[in-house]
Amino acid sequence: MFDKVAGIITNYVEVKREDIKPESRFMEDLGFSSFDFMSMLGELEEELELEIEVEEAANIRTVQEAVEYLERIS
């Protein structure tokens, strides 16, 4: 799941795949805007055929938190 999320991250921000770590924070470390983050979540929903709760997504700060949430709902 980490590799899938990391691959999608590179579609939204200018960061090398190898620079994405589990502890990377979307806004502070990877340079995501709120719009980028929500767009990425939409793509993850389509790719993984899941429904992400906006309230839960608002609490996601790091790549690892995103991975854990996606694994939990899949």
C-alpha positions as protocol buffer text, in pm:
chain_id: "A"
residue {
  index: 1
  type: MET
  ca { x: 0 y: 0 z: 0 }
}
residue {
  index: 2
  type: PHE
  ca { x: 289 y: 239 z: 74 }
}
residue {
  index: 3
  type: ASP
  ca { x: 423 y: 201 z: -279 }
}
residue {
  index: 4
  type: LYS
  ca { x: 80 y: 269 z: -429 }
}
residue {
  index: 5
  type: VAL
  ca { x: 34 y: 585 z: -218 }
}
residue {
  index: 6
  type: ALA
  ca { x: 389 y: 704 z: -288 }
}
residue {
  index: 7
  type: GLY
  ca { x: 340 y: 657 z: -661 }
}
residue {
  index: 8
  type: ILE
  ca { x: 23 y: 865 z: -655 }
}
residue {
  index: 9
  type: ILE
  ca { x: 192 y: 1137 z: -445 }
}
residue {
  index: 10
  type: THR
  ca { x: 438 y: 1196 z: -728 }
}
residue {
  index: 11
  type: ASN
  ca { x: 144 y: 1288 z: -954 }
}
residue {
  index: 12
  type: TYR
  ca { x: 63 y: 1587 z: -733 }
}
residue {
  index: 13
  type: VAL
  ca { x: 389 y: 1735 z: -606 }
}
residue {
  index: 14
  type: GLU
  ca { x: 743 y: 1765 z: -739 }
}
residue {
  index: 15
  type: VAL
  ca { x: 913 y: 1509 z: -519 }
}
residue {
  index: 16
  type: LYS
  ca { x: 1119 y: 1205 z: -609 }
}
residue {
  index: 17
  type: ARG
  ca { x: 970 y: 869 z: -520 }
}
residue {
  index: 18
  type: GLU
  ca { x: 1278 y: 777 z: -315 }
}
residue {
  index: 19
  type: ASP
  ca { x: 1237 y: 1094 z: -104 }
}
residue {
  index: 20
  type: ILE
  ca { x: 893 y: 989 z: 19 }
}
residue {
  index: 21
  type: LYS
  ca { x: 920 y: 829 z: 363 }
}
residue {
  index: 22
  type: PRO
  ca { x: 648 y: 692 z: 592 }
}
residue {
  index: 23
  type: GLU
  ca { x: 703 y: 984 z: 829 }
}
residue {
  index: 24
  type: SER
  ca { x: 681 y: 1246 z: 550 }
}
residue {
  index: 25
  type: ARG
  ca { x: 412 y: 1503 z: 627 }
}
residue {
  index: 26
  type: PHE
  ca { x: 193 y: 1595 z: 330 }
}
residue {
  index: 27
  type: MET
  ca { x: 187 y: 1971 z: 381 }
}
residue {
  index: 28
  type: GLU
  ca { x: 515 y: 2048 z: 556 }
}
residue {
  index: 29
  type: ASP
  ca { x: 752 y: 1797 z: 395 }
}
residue {
  index: 30
  type: LEU
  ca { x: 599 y: 1718 z: 57 }
}
residue {
  index: 31
  type: GLY
  ca { x: 453 y: 2059 z: -26 }
}
residue {
  index: 32
  type: PHE
  ca { x: 89 y: 1959 z: -69 }
}
residue {
  index: 33
  type: SER
  ca { x: -180 y: 2224 z: -77 }
}
residue {
  index: 34
  type: SER
  ca { x: -522 y: 2138 z: 62 }
}
residue {
  index: 35
  type: PHE
  ca { x: -650 y: 2109 z: -294 }
}
residue {
  index: 36
  type: ASP
  ca { x: -365 y: 1872 z: -392 }
}
residue {
  index: 37
  type: PHE
  ca { x: -437 y: 1656 z: -88 }
}
residue {
  index: 38
  type: MET
  ca { x: -810 y: 1628 z: -161 }
}
residue {
  index: 39
  type: SER
  ca { x: -741 y: 1556 z: -529 }
}
residue {
  index: 40
  type: MET
  ca { x: -498 y: 1281 z: -431 }
}
residue {
  index: 41
  type: LEU
  ca { x: -759 y: 1128 z: -199 }
}
residue {
  index: 42
  type: GLY
  ca { x: -1007 y: 1125 z: -487 }
}
residue {
  index: 43
  type: GLU
  ca { x: -757 y: 940 z: -704 }
}
residue {
  index: 44
  type: LEU
  ca { x: -689 y: 691 z: -425 }
}
residue {
  index: 45
  type: GLU
  ca { x: -1063 y: 630 z: -392 }
}
residue {
  index: 46
  type: GLU
  ca { x: -1086 y: 550 z: -763 }
}
residue {
  index: 47
  type: GLU
  ca { x: -770 y: 340 z: -779 }
}
residue {
  index: 48
  type: LEU
  ca { x: -852 y: 135 z: -469 }
}
residue {
  index: 49
  type: GLU
  ca { x: -1232 y: 141 z: -510 }
}
residue {
  index: 50
  type: LEU
  ca { x: -1280 y: 274 z: -157 }
}
residue {
  index: 51
  type: GLU
  ca { x: -1477 y: 555 z: 1 }
}
residue {
  index: 52
  type: ILE
  ca { x: -1267 y: 788 z: 213 }
}
residue {
  index: 53
  type: GLU
  ca { x: -1446 y: 977 z: 488 }
}
residue {
  index: 54
  type: VAL
  ca { x: -1363 y: 1348 z: 468 }
}
residue {
  index: 55
  type: GLU
  ca { x: -1374 y: 1384 z: 847 }
}
residue {
  index: 56
  type: GLU
  ca { x: -1118 y: 1104 z: 888 }
}
residue {
  index: 57
  type: ALA
  ca { x: -903 y: 1232 z: 603 }
}
residue {
  index: 58
  type: ALA
  ca { x: -875 y: 1569 z: 778 }
}
residue {
  index: 59
  type: ASN
  ca { x: -677 y: 1397 z: 1054 }
}
residue {
  index: 60
  type: ILE
  ca { x: -420 y: 1242 z: 819 }
}
residue {
  index: 61
  type: ARG
  ca { x: -86 y: 1422 z: 841 }
}
residue {
  index: 62
  type: THR
  ca { x: 177 y: 1170 z: 728 }
}
residue {
  index: 63
  type: VAL
  ca { x: 213 y: 916 z: 451 }
}
residue {
  index: 64
  type: GLN
  ca { x: 213 y: 635 z: 710 }
}
residue {
  index: 65
  type: GLU
  ca { x: -115 y: 761 z: 858 }
}
residue {
  index: 66
  type: ALA
  ca { x: -267 y: 756 z: 509 }
}
residue {
  index: 67
  type: VAL
  ca { x: -141 y: 402 z: 448 }
}
residue {
  index: 68
  type: GLU
  ca { x: -276 y: 279 z: 782 }
}
residue {
  index: 69
  type: TYR
  ca { x: -615 y: 441 z: 719 }
}
residue {
  index: 70
  type: LEU
  ca { x: -642 y: 293 z: 368 }
}
residue {
  index: 71
  type: GLU
  ca { x: -543 y: -52 z: 493 }
}
residue {
  index: 72
  type: ARG
  ca { x: -804 y: -26 z: 768 }
}
residue {
  index: 73
  type: ILE
  ca { x: -1092 y: 57 z: 532 }
}
residue {
  index: 74
  type: SER
  ca { x: -996 y: -180 z: 251 }
}
